[in-house]
Amino acid sequence: MSDLIPKTQLSDSKDCPAASHQPVRQKIMTREAQIGDGLTIRRALPHRDRRMIGAWCFLDHFGPLNLKTAGLNIAPHPHMGLQTFTWTLHGEILHRDSLGSKQVIKPGQVNLMNAGKGISHSEESLPDSILHGVQLWIALPDQIRFMAPEFTHYPNVPHIQHEGLLIHILAGDFLGQHSPSKVYSPLVGVELDAQHDTETVLPLTPGFEYGVLPLIGEIEIEGETVDLKTLLYLGCGRKQLPIQMKKGAKVLMIGGEPFQEEILIWWNFVARTETELIAAVDAWNDHTRFGEVKDYQGHRLTAPKMSLHK
Ligand code: MN
């Protein structure tokens, strides 16, 4: 996914409250953003009140979108310093990148692109009536953020039945299951699907901070209702989480060890300094880095010029 240019803002993790080492309940209101050909999605991260949860530094919830009126078409654009993590509930997306990858993702699968020092990609919906999913970014730790880019498609991930929930383990470990998704810092991502009305307790890792975002329906946590427009941040220090869900509800839960490095996000780049970001903008616009997405029908996106932050 990619921001449209006019709303691009520098996101600096230093400007945001640090990870809470105590359990908290902080409601983060998602906001509408435009992607691709002007499709409206809900962006949960980054947010001025919460830049990251573990290394997860970006979270878009798209759909359900009716593709009969508009398709998803995100022209070639670059990334660096992050992994893009795509998971769908409905519909299909064609990914192409500058490594020559061409891969359709379907529900139950993961597309994980490690941008490393630089890559470019496009994303297009395939004909289907409804598209629904999430895309997240995972910040890469400093020691490996200049690694060679790579793209991996996971045709399935583990799932487990737990007290009325079907749980998909998208990344990390949960309830004894291990996701194959290759990540570079301690983190977890799961989707919980309520098979019937249920009230259960999920085991958590006290050293991780967590957040939950409903994808379908509402959930209740510690007596508090969380709706589709809200990412509930839970802080660290919890061994377990009581959760109530109605049949058919689906929720994304992400977590991880608080990321120890301050990061800067500009447009589609994650970096540590503004100098790096300015160089990346110029390199993309000058076609000197990030490669090209072959066979894409149409123009690539142009990176917005960066104005200095302070
Ligand atoms: Mn992208």
Coordinates of C-alpha atoms and ligand atoms in Angstrom, one line a residue:
M1 CA 0.0 0.0 0.0
S2 CA 1.1 3.6 -0.4
D3 CA 0.0 7.0 0.8
L4 CA -1.3 9.4 -1.7
I5 CA 1.0 12.4 -1.8
P6 CA -1.0 15.4 -0.4
K7 CA -1.3 14.0 3.1
T8 CA 2.2 12.8 3.5
Q9 CA 3.5 13.7 7.0
L10 CA 6.7 12.9 8.7
S11 CA 6.1 10.5 11.6
D12 CA 8.7 10.6 14.3
S13 CA 8.5 7.9 17.0
K14 CA 10.3 10.4 19.4
D15 CA 7.1 12.6 19.3
C16 CA 5.0 9.8 20.7
P17 CA 4.4 8.4 24.2
A18 CA 6.8 5.5 24.8
A19 CA 5.6 2.0 25.2
S20 CA 3.6 1.6 28.4
H21 CA 5.3 -1.0 30.7
Q22 CA 2.1 -1.4 32.6
P23 CA -1.3 -2.7 31.3
V24 CA -3.4 0.2 29.9
R25 CA -6.4 0.6 27.7
Q26 CA -5.8 3.4 25.3
K27 CA -8.3 3.9 22.5
I28 CA -6.7 4.9 19.3
M29 CA -9.3 6.2 16.8
T30 CA -8.5 5.1 13.3
R31 CA -8.7 7.7 10.6
E32 CA -9.7 7.6 7.0
A33 CA -7.0 7.8 4.4
Q34 CA -6.9 7.5 0.6
I35 CA -4.9 4.9 -1.2
G36 CA -4.5 3.9 -4.9
D37 CA -7.1 5.4 -7.1
G38 CA -8.7 7.2 -4.2
L39 CA -10.1 4.3 -2.3
T40 CA -10.9 5.1 1.3
I41 CA -9.4 2.9 4.0
R42 CA -9.0 3.1 7.8
R43 CA -5.5 3.8 9.1
A44 CA -4.8 2.8 12.7
L45 CA -0.9 3.2 12.8
P46 CA 1.0 5.4 12.8
H47 CA -1.1 7.7 15.0
R48 CA 0.1 10.8 17.0
D49 CA -0.8 9.0 20.2
R50 CA 0.8 5.7 19.2
R51 CA 3.4 5.3 16.5
M52 CA 4.2 1.6 17.0
I53 CA 3.2 -1.6 18.8
G54 CA 6.4 -3.7 19.0
A55 CA 8.0 -3.3 15.6
W56 CA 4.6 -3.0 13.9
C57 CA 4.7 0.6 12.7
F58 CA 1.9 0.9 10.1
L59 CA -1.6 -0.6 10.0
D60 CA -4.2 -0.1 7.3
H61 CA -7.6 -1.8 7.4
F62 CA -9.1 -1.8 3.9
G63 CA -12.6 -2.8 3.1
P64 CA -14.9 -4.4 2.8
L65 CA -14.6 -2.5 -0.5
N66 CA -17.0 -3.1 -3.3
L67 CA -14.8 -3.5 -6.4
K68 CA -17.7 -3.1 -8.8
T69 CA -17.4 0.6 -8.3
A70 CA -13.7 1.0 -7.9
G71 CA -10.7 -1.4 -8.0
L72 CA -7.6 -1.3 -5.9
N73 CA -4.7 -0.2 -8.1
I74 CA -1.6 1.0 -6.4
A75 CA 1.1 2.0 -8.9
P76 CA 4.7 1.1 -8.5
H77 CA 6.3 2.8 -5.4
P78 CA 9.4 2.1 -3.3
H79 CA 9.9 1.0 0.3
M80 CA 13.0 0.7 2.5
G81 CA 13.7 -0.2 6.1
L82 CA 10.6 -2.2 6.6
Q83 CA 8.6 -5.4 5.8
T84 CA 5.2 -5.1 4.3
F85 CA 2.8 -7.7 5.6
T86 CA -0.4 -8.4 3.8
W87 CA -3.4 -10.5 5.0
T88 CA -6.8 -10.7 3.4
L89 CA -10.2 -11.8 4.6
H90 CA -11.8 -11.6 1.1
G91 CA -10.8 -11.0 -2.5
E92 CA -7.5 -11.3 -4.2
I93 CA -4.5 -8.9 -4.7
L94 CA -1.8 -9.2 -7.4
H95 CA 1.6 -8.2 -6.1
R96 CA 4.5 -7.4 -8.5
D97 CA 7.9 -6.2 -7.4
S98 CA 11.3 -5.1 -8.8
L99 CA 12.8 -8.5 -8.0
G100 CA 10.5 -9.9 -10.6
S101 CA 8.0 -11.5 -8.2
K102 CA 4.4 -11.8 -9.4
Q103 CA 2.1 -13.3 -6.8
V104 CA -1.6 -13.4 -6.1
I105 CA -2.6 -13.4 -2.4
K106 CA -5.8 -15.0 -1.3
P107 CA -7.5 -15.2 2.1
G108 CA -5.6 -17.3 4.5
Q109 CA -2.2 -16.5 2.9
V110 CA 0.5 -14.0 3.8
N111 CA 2.6 -11.9 1.4
L112 CA 5.7 -10.7 3.2
M113 CA 8.0 -8.3 1.4
N114 CA 11.3 -7.4 3.1
A115 CA 12.2 -4.0 1.6
G116 CA 15.7 -4.0 3.2
K117 CA 17.8 -1.4 1.5
G118 CA 15.2 -0.8 -1.2
I119 CA 12.6 -2.4 -3.4
S120 CA 9.5 -1.3 -5.4
H121 CA 6.2 -2.9 -5.9
S122 CA 2.6 -2.5 -7.2
E123 CA -0.6 -3.9 -5.8
E124 CA -3.8 -4.5 -7.8
S125 CA -7.1 -6.1 -6.9
L126 CA -8.3 -9.0 -9.2
P127 CA -11.9 -9.1 -10.3
D128 CA -14.0 -10.1 -7.3
S129 CA -16.9 -8.4 -5.8
I130 CA -15.5 -7.6 -2.3
L131 CA -12.0 -6.9 -1.1
H132 CA -11.2 -6.9 2.6
G133 CA -7.9 -7.1 4.5
V134 CA -5.1 -5.4 6.3
Q135 CA -1.6 -4.3 5.4
L136 CA 1.0 -3.7 8.1
W137 CA 4.6 -2.6 8.1
I138 CA 7.2 -4.0 10.4
A139 CA 10.2 -1.8 11.1
L140 CA 13.5 -3.5 10.6
P141 CA 16.2 -3.3 13.3
D142 CA 19.1 -1.2 12.5
Q143 CA 21.7 -4.0 12.1
I144 CA 19.8 -5.6 9.3
R145 CA 17.8 -2.8 7.7
F146 CA 20.2 -2.5 4.7
M147 CA 20.0 -6.1 3.8
A148 CA 19.1 -7.2 0.3
P149 CA 15.3 -7.1 -0.4
E150 CA 13.3 -10.3 -0.6
F151 CA 9.7 -11.3 -1.2
T152 CA 8.1 -14.4 0.3
H153 CA 4.6 -15.8 -0.2
Y154 CA 3.2 -18.1 2.5
P155 CA 0.3 -20.2 1.0
N156 CA -1.0 -20.9 4.5
V157 CA -0.3 -20.2 8.2
P158 CA -1.1 -22.3 11.2
H159 CA -4.5 -22.1 12.9
I160 CA -5.9 -23.5 16.1
Q161 CA -9.3 -23.9 17.7
H162 CA -9.5 -22.3 21.1
E163 CA -12.7 -22.0 23.2
G164 CA -15.0 -20.9 20.3
L165 CA -12.3 -19.1 18.4
L166 CA -10.6 -20.1 15.2
I167 CA -7.1 -18.4 15.6
H168 CA -4.8 -17.8 12.6
I169 CA -1.2 -17.3 13.6
L170 CA 0.1 -14.8 11.1
A171 CA 3.4 -14.0 12.7
G172 CA 5.4 -15.2 15.7
D173 CA 4.1 -17.8 18.2
F174 CA 0.8 -18.2 19.9
L175 CA -0.8 -21.1 21.9
G176 CA 2.1 -23.4 20.9
Q177 CA 1.8 -22.7 17.2
H178 CA 4.6 -21.1 15.2
S179 CA 4.0 -18.9 12.1
P180 CA 6.5 -19.4 9.3
S181 CA 6.5 -15.7 8.5
K182 CA 10.1 -14.5 8.8
V183 CA 10.5 -11.5 11.0
Y184 CA 13.5 -9.9 12.7
S185 CA 12.3 -8.9 16.1
P186 CA 10.2 -10.6 18.8
L187 CA 6.6 -10.0 17.8
V188 CA 3.2 -11.7 17.2
G189 CA 0.2 -11.2 15.0
V190 CA -3.0 -13.3 15.1
E191 CA -6.5 -13.1 13.7
L192 CA -9.3 -14.3 16.0
D193 CA -12.5 -15.5 14.4
A194 CA -15.5 -16.2 16.7
Q195 CA -17.2 -19.4 15.6
H196 CA -20.0 -18.7 18.1
D197 CA -20.6 -16.3 20.9
T198 CA -17.6 -16.7 23.2
E199 CA -16.0 -15.3 26.3
T200 CA -12.4 -16.5 26.8
V201 CA -9.0 -15.6 28.1
L202 CA -6.0 -15.4 25.8
P203 CA -2.4 -16.0 27.0
L204 CA -0.1 -13.0 26.5
T205 CA 3.6 -12.5 26.9
P206 CA 4.2 -9.9 29.7
G207 CA 7.3 -8.4 27.9
F208 CA 5.2 -7.6 24.8
E209 CA 3.0 -4.6 24.2
Y210 CA -0.3 -5.4 22.4
G211 CA -3.1 -3.9 20.5
V212 CA -6.4 -5.2 19.1
L213 CA -8.3 -4.0 16.1
P214 CA -11.8 -5.4 15.2
L215 CA -12.1 -6.3 11.5
I216 CA -15.7 -7.5 11.6
G217 CA -18.2 -6.7 14.3
E218 CA -17.3 -5.5 17.8
I219 CA -15.5 -7.1 20.7
E220 CA -15.5 -6.5 24.5
I221 CA -12.4 -6.3 26.6
E222 CA -12.5 -5.8 30.3
G223 CA -16.1 -4.6 30.0
E224 CA -15.1 -2.1 27.3
T225 CA -16.7 -2.3 23.8
V226 CA -14.2 -1.9 21.0
D227 CA -15.7 -1.0 17.6
L228 CA -14.4 -1.2 14.0
K229 CA -13.0 2.4 14.2
T230 CA -10.9 1.7 17.2
L231 CA -7.5 0.2 17.8
L232 CA -7.3 -0.6 21.5
Y233 CA -3.7 -0.4 22.8
L234 CA -3.1 -2.6 25.9
G235 CA 0.5 -1.8 26.9
C236 CA 2.9 -4.4 28.4
G237 CA 2.8 -6.5 31.6
R238 CA -0.2 -8.7 30.9
K239 CA -0.1 -12.4 31.2
Q240 CA -3.6 -12.8 29.8
L241 CA -6.4 -11.0 28.2
P242 CA -10.2 -11.6 28.7
I243 CA -12.1 -11.1 25.5
Q244 CA -15.8 -11.4 24.5
M245 CA -16.8 -11.8 20.9
K246 CA -20.1 -12.4 19.2
K247 CA -20.4 -15.1 16.5
G248 CA -18.9 -13.9 13.2
A249 CA -16.7 -11.2 14.8
K250 CA -13.1 -11.1 13.7
V251 CA -10.3 -9.2 15.3
L252 CA -6.6 -8.6 14.6
M253 CA -4.3 -8.7 17.6
I254 CA -0.7 -7.5 17.2
G255 CA 2.1 -7.3 19.7
G256 CA 5.8 -7.3 20.3
E257 CA 8.7 -6.3 22.4
P258 CA 8.8 -2.5 22.5
F259 CA 11.0 -1.4 19.6
Q260 CA 14.1 0.1 21.2
E261 CA 15.1 2.4 18.3
E262 CA 13.6 5.7 17.3
I263 CA 12.4 5.6 13.7
L264 CA 11.2 8.2 11.1
I265 CA 8.5 7.4 8.6
W266 CA 8.1 9.5 5.5
W267 CA 5.8 8.4 2.7
N268 CA 6.8 4.7 2.1
F269 CA 10.2 4.8 3.8
V270 CA 11.3 3.9 7.3
A271 CA 14.7 5.5 8.3
R272 CA 16.6 7.0 11.2
T273 CA 17.6 10.4 9.8
E274 CA 16.0 13.0 7.5
T275 CA 19.1 12.9 5.4
E276 CA 18.4 9.2 4.5
L277 CA 14.8 10.1 3.7
I278 CA 15.7 13.0 1.4
A279 CA 18.3 10.7 -0.4
A280 CA 15.6 8.0 -0.8
V281 CA 13.1 10.5 -2.3
D282 CA 15.6 11.7 -4.8
A283 CA 16.8 8.2 -5.7
W284 CA 13.3 7.0 -6.4
N285 CA 12.4 10.1 -8.5
D286 CA 15.7 9.9 -10.4
H287 CA 15.3 6.1 -11.1
T288 CA 18.7 5.4 -9.5
R289 CA 17.6 3.0 -6.8
F290 CA 14.7 0.7 -5.8
G291 CA 14.5 -0.9 -9.3
E292 CA 11.5 -1.0 -11.5
V293 CA 8.3 -3.1 -11.6
K294 CA 8.1 -4.6 -15.0
D295 CA 4.9 -5.4 -16.8
Y296 CA 2.8 -2.9 -14.8
Q297 CA 0.4 -1.0 -17.0
G298 CA 0.7 2.6 -16.1
H299 CA 2.9 5.2 -14.4
R300 CA 4.8 4.8 -11.2
L301 CA 4.1 7.1 -8.3
T302 CA 6.3 10.1 -7.6
A303 CA 7.8 10.6 -4.2
P304 CA 6.8 13.9 -2.5
K305 CA 9.7 16.2 -1.7
M306 CA 10.6 16.3 1.9
S307 CA 10.6 19.5 3.8
L308 CA 12.8 19.6 6.9
H309 CA 11.1 18.7 10.1
K310 CA 12.8 20.9 12.7
Ligands
MN1 MN 3.6 -0.6 -0.7

